[in-house]
JSON list of C-alpha atoms in Angstrom, two decimals:
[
{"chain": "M", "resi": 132, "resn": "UNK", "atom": "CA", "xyz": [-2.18, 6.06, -32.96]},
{"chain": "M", "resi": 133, "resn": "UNK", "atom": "CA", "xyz": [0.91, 5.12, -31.19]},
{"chain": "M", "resi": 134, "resn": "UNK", "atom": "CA", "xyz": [0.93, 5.28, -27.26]},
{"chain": "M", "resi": 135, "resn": "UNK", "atom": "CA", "xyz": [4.22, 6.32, -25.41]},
{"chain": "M", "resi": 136, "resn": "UNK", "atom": "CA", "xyz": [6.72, 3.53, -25.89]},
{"chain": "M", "resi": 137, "resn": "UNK", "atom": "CA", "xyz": [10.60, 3.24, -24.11]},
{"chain": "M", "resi": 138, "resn": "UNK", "atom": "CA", "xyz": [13.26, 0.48, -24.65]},
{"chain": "M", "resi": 139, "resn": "UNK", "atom": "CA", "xyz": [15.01, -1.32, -23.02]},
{"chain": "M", "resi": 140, "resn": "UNK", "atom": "CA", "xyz": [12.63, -2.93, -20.58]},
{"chain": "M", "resi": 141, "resn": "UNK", "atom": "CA", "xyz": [15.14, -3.91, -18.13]},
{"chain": "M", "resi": 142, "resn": "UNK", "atom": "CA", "xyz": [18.92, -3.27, -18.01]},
{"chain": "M", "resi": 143, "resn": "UNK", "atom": "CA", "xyz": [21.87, -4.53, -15.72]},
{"chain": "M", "resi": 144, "resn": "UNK", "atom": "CA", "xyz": [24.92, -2.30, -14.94]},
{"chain": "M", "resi": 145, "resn": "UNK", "atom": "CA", "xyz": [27.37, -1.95, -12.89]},
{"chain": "M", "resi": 146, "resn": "UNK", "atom": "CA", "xyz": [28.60, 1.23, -10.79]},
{"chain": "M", "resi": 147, "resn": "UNK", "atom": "CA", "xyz": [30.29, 3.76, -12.29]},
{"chain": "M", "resi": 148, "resn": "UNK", "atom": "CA", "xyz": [28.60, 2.82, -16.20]},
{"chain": "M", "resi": 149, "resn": "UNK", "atom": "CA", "xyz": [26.82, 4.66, -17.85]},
{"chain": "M", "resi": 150, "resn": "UNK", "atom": "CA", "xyz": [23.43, 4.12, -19.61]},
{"chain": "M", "resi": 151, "resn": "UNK", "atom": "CA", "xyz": [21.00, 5.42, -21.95]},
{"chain": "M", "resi": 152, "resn": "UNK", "atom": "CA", "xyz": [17.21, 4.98, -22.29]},
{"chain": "M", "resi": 153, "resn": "UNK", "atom": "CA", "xyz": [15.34, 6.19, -25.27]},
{"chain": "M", "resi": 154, "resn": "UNK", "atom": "CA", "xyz": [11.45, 7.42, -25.62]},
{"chain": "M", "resi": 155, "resn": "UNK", "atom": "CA", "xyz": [9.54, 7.47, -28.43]},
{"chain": "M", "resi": 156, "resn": "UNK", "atom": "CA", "xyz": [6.51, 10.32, -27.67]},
{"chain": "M", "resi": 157, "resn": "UNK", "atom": "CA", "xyz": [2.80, 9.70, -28.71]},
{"chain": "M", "resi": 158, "resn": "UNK", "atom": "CA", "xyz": [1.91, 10.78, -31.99]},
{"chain": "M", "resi": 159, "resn": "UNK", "atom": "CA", "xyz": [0.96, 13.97, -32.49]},
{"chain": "M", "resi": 160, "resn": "UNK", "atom": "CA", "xyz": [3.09, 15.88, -28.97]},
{"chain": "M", "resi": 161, "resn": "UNK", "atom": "CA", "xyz": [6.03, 17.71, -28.85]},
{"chain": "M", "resi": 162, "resn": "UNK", "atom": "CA", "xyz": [7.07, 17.53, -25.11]},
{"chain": "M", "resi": 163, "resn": "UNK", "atom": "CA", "xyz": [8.98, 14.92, -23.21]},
{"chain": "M", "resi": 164, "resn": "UNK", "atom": "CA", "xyz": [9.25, 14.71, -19.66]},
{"chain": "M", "resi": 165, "resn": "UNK", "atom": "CA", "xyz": [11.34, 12.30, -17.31]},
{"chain": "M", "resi": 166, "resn": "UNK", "atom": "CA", "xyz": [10.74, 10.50, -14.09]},
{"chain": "M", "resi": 167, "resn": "UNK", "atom": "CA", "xyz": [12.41, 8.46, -11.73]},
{"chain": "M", "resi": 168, "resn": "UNK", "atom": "CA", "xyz": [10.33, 5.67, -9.31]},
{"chain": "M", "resi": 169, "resn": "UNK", "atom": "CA", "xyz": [12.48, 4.64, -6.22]},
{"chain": "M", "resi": 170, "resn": "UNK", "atom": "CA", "xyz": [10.81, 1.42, -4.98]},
{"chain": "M", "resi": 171, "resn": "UNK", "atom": "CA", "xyz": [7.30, 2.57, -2.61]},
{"chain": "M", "resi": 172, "resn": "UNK", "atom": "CA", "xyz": [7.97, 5.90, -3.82]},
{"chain": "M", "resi": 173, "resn": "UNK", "atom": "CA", "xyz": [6.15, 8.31, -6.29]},
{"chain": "M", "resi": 174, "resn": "UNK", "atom": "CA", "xyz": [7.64, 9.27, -9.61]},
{"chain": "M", "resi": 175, "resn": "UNK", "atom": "CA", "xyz": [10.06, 12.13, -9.07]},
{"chain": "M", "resi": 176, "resn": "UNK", "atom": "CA", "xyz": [10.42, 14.75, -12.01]},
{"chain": "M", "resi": 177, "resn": "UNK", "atom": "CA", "xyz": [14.39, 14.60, -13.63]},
{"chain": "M", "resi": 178, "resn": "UNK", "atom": "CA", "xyz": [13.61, 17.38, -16.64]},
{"chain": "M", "resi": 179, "resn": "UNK", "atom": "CA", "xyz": [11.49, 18.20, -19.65]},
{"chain": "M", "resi": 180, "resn": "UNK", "atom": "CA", "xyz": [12.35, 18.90, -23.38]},
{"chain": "M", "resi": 181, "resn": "UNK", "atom": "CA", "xyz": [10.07, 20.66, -25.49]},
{"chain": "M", "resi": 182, "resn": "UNK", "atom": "CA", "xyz": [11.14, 21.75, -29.33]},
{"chain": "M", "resi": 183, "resn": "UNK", "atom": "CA", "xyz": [14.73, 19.56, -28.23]},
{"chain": "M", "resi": 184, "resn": "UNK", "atom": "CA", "xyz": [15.46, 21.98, -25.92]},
{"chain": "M", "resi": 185, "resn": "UNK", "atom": "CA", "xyz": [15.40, 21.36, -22.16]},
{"chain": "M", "resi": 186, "resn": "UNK", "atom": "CA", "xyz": [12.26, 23.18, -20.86]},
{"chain": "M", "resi": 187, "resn": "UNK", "atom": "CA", "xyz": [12.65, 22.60, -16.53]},
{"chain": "M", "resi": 188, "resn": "UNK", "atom": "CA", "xyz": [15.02, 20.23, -14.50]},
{"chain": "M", "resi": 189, "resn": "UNK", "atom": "CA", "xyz": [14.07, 18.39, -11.36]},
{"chain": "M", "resi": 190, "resn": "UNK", "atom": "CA", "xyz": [16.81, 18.28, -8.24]},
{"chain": "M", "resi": 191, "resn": "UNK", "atom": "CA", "xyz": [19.15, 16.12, -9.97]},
{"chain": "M", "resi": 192, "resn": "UNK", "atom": "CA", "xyz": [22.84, 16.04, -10.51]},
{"chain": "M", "resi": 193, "resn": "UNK", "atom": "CA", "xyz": [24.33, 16.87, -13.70]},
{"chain": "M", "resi": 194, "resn": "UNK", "atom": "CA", "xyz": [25.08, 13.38, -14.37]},
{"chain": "M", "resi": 195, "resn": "UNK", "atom": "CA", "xyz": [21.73, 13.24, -15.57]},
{"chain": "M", "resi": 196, "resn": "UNK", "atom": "CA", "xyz": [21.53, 14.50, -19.07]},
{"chain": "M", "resi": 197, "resn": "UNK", "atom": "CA", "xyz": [19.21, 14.13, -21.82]},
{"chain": "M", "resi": 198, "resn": "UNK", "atom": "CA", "xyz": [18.37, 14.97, -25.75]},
{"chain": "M", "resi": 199, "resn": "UNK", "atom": "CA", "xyz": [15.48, 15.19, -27.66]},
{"chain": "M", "resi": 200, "resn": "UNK", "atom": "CA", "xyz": [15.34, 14.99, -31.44]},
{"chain": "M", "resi": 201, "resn": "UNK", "atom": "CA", "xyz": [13.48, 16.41, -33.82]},
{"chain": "M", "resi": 202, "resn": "UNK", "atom": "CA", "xyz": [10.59, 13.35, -34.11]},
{"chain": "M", "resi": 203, "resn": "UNK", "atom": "CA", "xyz": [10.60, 14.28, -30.75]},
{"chain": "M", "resi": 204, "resn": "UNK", "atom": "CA", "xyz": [11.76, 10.77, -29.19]},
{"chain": "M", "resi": 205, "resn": "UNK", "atom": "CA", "xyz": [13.95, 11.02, -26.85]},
{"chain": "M", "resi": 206, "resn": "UNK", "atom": "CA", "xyz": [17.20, 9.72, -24.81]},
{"chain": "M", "resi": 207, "resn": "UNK", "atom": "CA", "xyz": [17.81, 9.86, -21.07]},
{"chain": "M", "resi": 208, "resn": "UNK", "atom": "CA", "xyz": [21.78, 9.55, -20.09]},
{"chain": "M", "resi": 209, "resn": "UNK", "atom": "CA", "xyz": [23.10, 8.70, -16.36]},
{"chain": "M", "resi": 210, "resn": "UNK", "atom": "CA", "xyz": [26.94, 8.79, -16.10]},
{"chain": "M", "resi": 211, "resn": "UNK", "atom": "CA", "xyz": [28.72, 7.65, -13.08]},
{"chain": "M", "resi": 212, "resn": "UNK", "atom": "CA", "xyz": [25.95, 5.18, -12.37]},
{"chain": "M", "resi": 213, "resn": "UNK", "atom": "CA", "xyz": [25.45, 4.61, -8.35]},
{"chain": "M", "resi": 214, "resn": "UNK", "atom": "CA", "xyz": [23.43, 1.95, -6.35]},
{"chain": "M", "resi": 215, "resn": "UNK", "atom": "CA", "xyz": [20.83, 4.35, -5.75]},
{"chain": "M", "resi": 216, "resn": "UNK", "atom": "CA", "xyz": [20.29, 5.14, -9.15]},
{"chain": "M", "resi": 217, "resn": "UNK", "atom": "CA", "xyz": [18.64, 1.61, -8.99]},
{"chain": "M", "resi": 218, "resn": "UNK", "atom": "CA", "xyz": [14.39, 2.61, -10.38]},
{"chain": "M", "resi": 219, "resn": "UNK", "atom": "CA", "xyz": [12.23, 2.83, -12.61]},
{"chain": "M", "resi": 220, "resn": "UNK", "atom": "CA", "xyz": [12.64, 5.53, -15.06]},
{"chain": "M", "resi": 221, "resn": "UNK", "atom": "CA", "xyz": [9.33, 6.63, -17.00]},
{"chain": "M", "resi": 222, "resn": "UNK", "atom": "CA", "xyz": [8.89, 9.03, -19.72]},
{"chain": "M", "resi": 223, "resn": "UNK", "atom": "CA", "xyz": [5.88, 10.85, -20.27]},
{"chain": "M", "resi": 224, "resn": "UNK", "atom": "CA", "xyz": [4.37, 12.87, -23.63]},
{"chain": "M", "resi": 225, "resn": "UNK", "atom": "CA", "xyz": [2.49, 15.50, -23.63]},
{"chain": "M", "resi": 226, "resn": "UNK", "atom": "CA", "xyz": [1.02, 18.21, -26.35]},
{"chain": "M", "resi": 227, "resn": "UNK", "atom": "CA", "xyz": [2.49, 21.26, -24.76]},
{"chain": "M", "resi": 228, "resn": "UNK", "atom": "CA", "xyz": [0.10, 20.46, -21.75]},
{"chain": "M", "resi": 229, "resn": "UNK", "atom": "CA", "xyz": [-0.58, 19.28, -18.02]},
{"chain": "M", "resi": 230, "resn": "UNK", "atom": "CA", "xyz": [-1.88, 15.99, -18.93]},
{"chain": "M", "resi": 231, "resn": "UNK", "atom": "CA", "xyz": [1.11, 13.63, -19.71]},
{"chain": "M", "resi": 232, "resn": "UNK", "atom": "CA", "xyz": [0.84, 9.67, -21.20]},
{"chain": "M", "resi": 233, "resn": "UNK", "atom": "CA", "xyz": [3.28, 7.91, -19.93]},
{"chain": "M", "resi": 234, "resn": "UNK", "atom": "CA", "xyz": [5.37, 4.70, -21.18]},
{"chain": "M", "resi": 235, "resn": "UNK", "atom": "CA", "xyz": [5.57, 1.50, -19.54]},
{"chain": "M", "resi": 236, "resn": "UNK", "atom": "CA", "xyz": [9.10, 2.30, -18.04]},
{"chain": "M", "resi": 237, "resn": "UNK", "atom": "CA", "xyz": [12.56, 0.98, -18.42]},
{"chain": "M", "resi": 238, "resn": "UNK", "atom": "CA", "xyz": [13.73, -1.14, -14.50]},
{"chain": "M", "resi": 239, "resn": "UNK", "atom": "CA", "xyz": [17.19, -0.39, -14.05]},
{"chain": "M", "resi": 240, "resn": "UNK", "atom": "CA", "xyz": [19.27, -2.58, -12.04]},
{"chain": "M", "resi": 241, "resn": "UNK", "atom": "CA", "xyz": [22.93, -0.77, -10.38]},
{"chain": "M", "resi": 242, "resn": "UNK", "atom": "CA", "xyz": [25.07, -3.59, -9.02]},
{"chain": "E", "resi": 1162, "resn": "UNK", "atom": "CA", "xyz": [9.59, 18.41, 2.02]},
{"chain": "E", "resi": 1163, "resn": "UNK", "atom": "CA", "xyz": [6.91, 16.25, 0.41]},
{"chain": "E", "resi": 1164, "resn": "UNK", "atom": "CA", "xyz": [4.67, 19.31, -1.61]},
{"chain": "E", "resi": 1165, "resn": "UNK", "atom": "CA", "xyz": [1.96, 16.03, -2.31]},
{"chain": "E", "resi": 1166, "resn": "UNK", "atom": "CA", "xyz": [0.76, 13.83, 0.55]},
{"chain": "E", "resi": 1167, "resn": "UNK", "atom": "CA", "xyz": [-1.33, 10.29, 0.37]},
{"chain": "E", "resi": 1168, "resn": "UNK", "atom": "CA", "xyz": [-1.62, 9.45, 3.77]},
{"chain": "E", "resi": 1169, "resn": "UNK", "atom": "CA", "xyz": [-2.83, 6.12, 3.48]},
{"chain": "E", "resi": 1170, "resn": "UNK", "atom": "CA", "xyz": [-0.63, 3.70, 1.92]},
{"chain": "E", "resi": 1171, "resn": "UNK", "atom": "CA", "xyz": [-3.23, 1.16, 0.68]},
{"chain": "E", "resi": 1172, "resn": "UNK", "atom": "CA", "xyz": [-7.31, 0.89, 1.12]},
{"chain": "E", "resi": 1173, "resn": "UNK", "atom": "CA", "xyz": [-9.65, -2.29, 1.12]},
{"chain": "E", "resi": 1174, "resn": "UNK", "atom": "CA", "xyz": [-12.73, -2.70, -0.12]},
{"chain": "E", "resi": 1175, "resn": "UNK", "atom": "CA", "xyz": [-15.71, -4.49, -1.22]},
{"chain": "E", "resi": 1176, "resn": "UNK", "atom": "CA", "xyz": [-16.77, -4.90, -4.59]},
{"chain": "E", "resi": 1177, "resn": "UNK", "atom": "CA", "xyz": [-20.13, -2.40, -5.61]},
{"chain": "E", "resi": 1178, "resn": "UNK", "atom": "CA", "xyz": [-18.74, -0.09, -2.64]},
{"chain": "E", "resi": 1179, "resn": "UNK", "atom": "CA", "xyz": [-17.32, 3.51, -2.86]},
{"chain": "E", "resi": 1180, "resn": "UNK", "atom": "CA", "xyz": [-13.70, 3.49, -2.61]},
{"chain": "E", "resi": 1181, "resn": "UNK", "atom": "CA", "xyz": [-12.39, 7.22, -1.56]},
{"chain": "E", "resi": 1182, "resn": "UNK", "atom": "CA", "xyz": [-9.10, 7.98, -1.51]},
{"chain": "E", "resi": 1183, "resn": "UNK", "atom": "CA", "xyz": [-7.42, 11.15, -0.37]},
{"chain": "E", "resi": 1184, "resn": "UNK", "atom": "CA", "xyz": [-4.38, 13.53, -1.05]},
{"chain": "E", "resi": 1185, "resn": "UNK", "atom": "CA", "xyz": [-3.01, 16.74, 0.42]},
{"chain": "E", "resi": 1186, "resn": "UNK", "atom": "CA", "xyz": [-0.97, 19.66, -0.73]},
{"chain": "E", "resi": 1187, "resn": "UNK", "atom": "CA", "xyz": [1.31, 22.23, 0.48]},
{"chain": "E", "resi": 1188, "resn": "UNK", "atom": "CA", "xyz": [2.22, 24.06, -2.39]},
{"chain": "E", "resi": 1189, "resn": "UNK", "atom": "CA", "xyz": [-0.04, 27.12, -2.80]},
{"chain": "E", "resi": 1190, "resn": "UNK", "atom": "CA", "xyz": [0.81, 27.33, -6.33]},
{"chain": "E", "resi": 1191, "resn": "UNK", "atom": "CA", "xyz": [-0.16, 23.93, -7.45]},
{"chain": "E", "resi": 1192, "resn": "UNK", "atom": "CA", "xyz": [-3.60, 25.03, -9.35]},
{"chain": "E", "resi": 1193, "resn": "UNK", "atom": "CA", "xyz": [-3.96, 21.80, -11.88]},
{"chain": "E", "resi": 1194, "resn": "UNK", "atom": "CA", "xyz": [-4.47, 17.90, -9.86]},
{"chain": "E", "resi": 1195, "resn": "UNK", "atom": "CA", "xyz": [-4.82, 14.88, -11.70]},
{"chain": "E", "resi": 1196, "resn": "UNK", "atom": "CA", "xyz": [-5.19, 11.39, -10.76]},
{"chain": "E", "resi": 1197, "resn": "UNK", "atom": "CA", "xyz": [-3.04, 8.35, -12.32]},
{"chain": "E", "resi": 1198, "resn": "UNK", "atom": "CA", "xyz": [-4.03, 4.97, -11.80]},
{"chain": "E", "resi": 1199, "resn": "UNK", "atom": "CA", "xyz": [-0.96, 2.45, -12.12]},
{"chain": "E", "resi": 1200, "resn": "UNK", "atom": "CA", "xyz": [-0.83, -1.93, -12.52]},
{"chain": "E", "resi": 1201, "resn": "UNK", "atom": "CA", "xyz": [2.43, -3.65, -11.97]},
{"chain": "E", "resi": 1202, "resn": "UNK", "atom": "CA", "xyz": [4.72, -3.44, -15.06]},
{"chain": "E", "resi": 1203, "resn": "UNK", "atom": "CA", "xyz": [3.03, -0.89, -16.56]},
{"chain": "E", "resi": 1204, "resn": "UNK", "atom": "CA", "xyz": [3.69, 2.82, -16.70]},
{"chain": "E", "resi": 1205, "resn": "UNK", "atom": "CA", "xyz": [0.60, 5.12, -14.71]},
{"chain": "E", "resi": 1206, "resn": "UNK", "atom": "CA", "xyz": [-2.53, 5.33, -16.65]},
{"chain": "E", "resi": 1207, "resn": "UNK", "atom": "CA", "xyz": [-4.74, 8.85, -16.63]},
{"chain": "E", "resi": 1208, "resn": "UNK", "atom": "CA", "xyz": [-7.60, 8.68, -14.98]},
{"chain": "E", "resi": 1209, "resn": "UNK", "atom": "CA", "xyz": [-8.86, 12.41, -14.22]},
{"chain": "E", "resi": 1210, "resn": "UNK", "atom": "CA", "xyz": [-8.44, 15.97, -13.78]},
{"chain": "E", "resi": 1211, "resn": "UNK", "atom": "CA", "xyz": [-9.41, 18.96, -12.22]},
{"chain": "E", "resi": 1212, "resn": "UNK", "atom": "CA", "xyz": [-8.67, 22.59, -12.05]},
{"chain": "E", "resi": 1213, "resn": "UNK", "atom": "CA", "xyz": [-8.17, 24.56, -9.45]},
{"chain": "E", "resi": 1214, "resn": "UNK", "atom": "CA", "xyz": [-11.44, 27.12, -11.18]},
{"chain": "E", "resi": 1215, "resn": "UNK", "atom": "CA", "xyz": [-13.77, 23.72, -10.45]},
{"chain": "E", "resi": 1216, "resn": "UNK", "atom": "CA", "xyz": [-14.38, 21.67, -7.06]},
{"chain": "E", "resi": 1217, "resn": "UNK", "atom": "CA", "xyz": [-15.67, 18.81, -9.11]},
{"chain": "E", "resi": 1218, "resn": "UNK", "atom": "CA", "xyz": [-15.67, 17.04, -12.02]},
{"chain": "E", "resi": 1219, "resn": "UNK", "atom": "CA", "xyz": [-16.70, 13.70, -12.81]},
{"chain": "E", "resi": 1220, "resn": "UNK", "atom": "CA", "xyz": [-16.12, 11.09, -15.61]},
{"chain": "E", "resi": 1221, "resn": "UNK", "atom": "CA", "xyz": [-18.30, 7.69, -15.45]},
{"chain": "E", "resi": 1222, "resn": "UNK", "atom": "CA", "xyz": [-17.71, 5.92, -11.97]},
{"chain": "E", "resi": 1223, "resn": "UNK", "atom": "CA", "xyz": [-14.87, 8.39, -11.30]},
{"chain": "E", "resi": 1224, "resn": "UNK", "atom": "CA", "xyz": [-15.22, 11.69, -9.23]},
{"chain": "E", "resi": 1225, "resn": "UNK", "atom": "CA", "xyz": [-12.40, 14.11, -8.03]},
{"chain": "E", "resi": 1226, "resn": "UNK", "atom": "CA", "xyz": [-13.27, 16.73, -5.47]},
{"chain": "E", "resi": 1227, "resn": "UNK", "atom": "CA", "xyz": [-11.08, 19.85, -4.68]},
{"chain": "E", "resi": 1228, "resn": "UNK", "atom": "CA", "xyz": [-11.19, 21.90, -1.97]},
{"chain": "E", "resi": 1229, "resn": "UNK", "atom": "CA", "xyz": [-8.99, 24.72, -2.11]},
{"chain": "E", "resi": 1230, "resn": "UNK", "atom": "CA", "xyz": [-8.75, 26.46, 1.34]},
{"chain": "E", "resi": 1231, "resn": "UNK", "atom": "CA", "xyz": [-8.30, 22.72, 2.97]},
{"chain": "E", "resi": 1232, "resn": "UNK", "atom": "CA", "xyz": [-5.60, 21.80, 0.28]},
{"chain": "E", "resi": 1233, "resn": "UNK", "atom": "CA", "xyz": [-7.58, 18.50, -0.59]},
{"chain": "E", "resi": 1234, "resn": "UNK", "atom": "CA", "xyz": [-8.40, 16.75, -3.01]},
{"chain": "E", "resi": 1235, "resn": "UNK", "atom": "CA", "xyz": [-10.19, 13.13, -3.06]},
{"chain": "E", "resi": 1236, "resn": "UNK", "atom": "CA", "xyz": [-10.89, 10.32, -5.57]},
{"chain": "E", "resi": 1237, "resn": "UNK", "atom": "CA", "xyz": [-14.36, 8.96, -5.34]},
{"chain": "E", "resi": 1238, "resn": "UNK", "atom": "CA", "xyz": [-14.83, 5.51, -7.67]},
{"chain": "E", "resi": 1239, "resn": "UNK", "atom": "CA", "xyz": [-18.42, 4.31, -7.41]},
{"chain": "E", "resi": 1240, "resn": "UNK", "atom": "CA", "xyz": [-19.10, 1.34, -7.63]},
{"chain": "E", "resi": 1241, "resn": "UNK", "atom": "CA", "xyz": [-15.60, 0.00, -6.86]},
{"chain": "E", "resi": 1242, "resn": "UNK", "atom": "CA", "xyz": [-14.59, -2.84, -9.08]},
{"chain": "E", "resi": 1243, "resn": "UNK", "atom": "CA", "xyz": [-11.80, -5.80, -9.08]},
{"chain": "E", "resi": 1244, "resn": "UNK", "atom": "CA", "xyz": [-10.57, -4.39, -12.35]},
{"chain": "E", "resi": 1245, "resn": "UNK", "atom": "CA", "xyz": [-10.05, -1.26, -9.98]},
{"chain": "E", "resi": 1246, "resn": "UNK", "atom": "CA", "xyz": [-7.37, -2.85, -7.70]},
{"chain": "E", "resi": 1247, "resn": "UNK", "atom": "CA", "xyz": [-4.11, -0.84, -8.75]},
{"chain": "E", "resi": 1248, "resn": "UNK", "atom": "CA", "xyz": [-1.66, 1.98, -7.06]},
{"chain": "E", "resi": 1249, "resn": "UNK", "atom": "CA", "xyz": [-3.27, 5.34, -7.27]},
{"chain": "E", "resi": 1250, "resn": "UNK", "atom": "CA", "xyz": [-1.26, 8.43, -7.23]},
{"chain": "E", "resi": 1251, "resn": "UNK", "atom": "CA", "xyz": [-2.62, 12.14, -6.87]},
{"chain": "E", "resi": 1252, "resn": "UNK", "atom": "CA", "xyz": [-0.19, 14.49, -8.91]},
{"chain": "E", "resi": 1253, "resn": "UNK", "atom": "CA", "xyz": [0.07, 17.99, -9.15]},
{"chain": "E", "resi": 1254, "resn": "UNK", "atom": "CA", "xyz": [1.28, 21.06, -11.37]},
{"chain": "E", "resi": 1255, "resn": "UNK", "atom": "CA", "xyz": [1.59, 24.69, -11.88]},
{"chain": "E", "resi": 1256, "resn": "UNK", "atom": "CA", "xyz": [-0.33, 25.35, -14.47]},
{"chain": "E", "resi": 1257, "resn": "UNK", "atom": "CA", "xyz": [1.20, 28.98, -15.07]},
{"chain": "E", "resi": 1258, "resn": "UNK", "atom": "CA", "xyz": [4.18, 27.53, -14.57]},
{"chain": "E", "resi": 1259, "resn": "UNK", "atom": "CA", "xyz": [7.14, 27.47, -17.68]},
{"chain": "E", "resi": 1260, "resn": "UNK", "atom": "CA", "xyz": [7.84, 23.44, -17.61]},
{"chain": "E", "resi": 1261, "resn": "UNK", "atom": "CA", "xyz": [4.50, 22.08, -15.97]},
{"chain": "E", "resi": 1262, "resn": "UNK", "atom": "CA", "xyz": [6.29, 19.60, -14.28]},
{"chain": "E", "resi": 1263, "resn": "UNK", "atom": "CA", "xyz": [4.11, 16.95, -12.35]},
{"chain": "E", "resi": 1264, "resn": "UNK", "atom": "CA", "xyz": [4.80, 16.47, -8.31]},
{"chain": "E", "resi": 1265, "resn": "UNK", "atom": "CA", "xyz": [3.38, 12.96, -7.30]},
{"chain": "E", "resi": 1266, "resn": "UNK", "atom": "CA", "xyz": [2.25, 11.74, -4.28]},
{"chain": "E", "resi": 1267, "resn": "UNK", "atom": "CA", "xyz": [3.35, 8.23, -3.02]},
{"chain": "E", "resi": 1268, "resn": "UNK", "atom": "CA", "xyz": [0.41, 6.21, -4.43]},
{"chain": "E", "resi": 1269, "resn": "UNK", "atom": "CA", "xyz": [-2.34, 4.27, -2.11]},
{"chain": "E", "resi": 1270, "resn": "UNK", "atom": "CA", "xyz": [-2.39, 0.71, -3.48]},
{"chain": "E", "resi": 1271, "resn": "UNK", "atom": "CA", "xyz": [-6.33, 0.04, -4.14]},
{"chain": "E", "resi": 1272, "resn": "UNK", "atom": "CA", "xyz": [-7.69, -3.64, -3.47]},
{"chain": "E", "resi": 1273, "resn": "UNK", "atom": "CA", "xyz": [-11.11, -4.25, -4.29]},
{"chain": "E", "resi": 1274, "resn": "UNK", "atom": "CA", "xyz": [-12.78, -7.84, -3.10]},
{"chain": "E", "resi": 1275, "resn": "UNK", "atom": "CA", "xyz": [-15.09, -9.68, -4.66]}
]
């Protein structure tokens, strides 16, 4: 059994780009959730998709979008990158559930 | 408005001693905790749960404790090991809620000494 895994590691961009980070969920659940890590901070919820649709949305901008397809992987777009945007974005799987396994996280950089 | 609260930033102790370490809540309608234990470069590992229905549960060396009218919740690890040393964050969800979104605390960072 596959654990939770997200690519790329690490990315570079500068502001104003716009990036994409893709899940792949555990075998076995359906749900994908999102998080953001500002440095010292805890991981802040962005949104959730269940069944590819989105199922709940944190308190962030629109430029924050996301998909979910029907293997139930995942992307995570940012448009418009900024500076603070700068963190470490997790993704979590779950099985419809409170208990979530998350991914090792992809460090993004905004120069 | 921070809904999940770990007051103290890091904790130090020996090795073979209990480490204990503590979260608050604000959010009346959190009713599901869990505890995550993370090591640099990796993403947050489960450790343990507990329902708001139970004021303990327990799972080898690890212990949470709820109590409900105080809004607290603790981690008890007994006995404390190196291999412990990591950030721990308390999280938190509504249960009966549609998305079950998790609200995390800032993490204590855990060092255990030989």
């Amino acid at each position: 059994e596959t654990g939770v895994t997200q690519s790329p590691t690490h990315l570079i961009k500068t502001r104003g780009q716009q990036v994409t980070l893709r899940c792949s969920s555990q075998s076995g659940h359906n749900t994908v959730s999102w998080y953001q890590q500002a440095l010292g901070q805890g991981p802040q919820f962005i949104f959730q998709y269940y069944r590819e649709e989105e199922n709940g949305r944190g308190n962030f901008p629109p430029r924050f979008s996301g998909l979910q397809f029907p293997n139930y992987s995942s992307e995570l777009n940012v448009n418009a990158l900024e500076l603070d945007d700068s963190a470490l974005y997790l993704c979590a799987s779950s099985s419809r559930g409170s208990i979530q396994y998350f991914g090792a996280g992809t460090r993004l950089s905004v120069l | 408005d921070q809904q999940v609260k770990q007051n103290s930033p890091s904790l130090s102790v020996q090795e073979g001693r209990i480490s204990i370490l503590n979260c608050d809540y604000t959010n009346s309608m959190f009713d599901y905790f869990l505890w995550y234990k993370k090591y640099p470069a990796e993403g947050p590992t489960f450790l343990i749960s507990i329902s708001s229905i139970k004021d303990k549960n327990e799972d080898g060396r690890f212990t949470v404790f709820l109590n409900k009218s105080a809004k607290h919740l603790s981690l008890h690890i007994v006995p404390s090991q190196p291999g412990d040393s990591a950030v721990y964050f308390c999280a938190a969800s509504e249960v009966g809620g549609s998305n079950y979104k998790l609200t995390f605390g800032k993490g204590t960072l855990l060092t255990v000494n030989p």
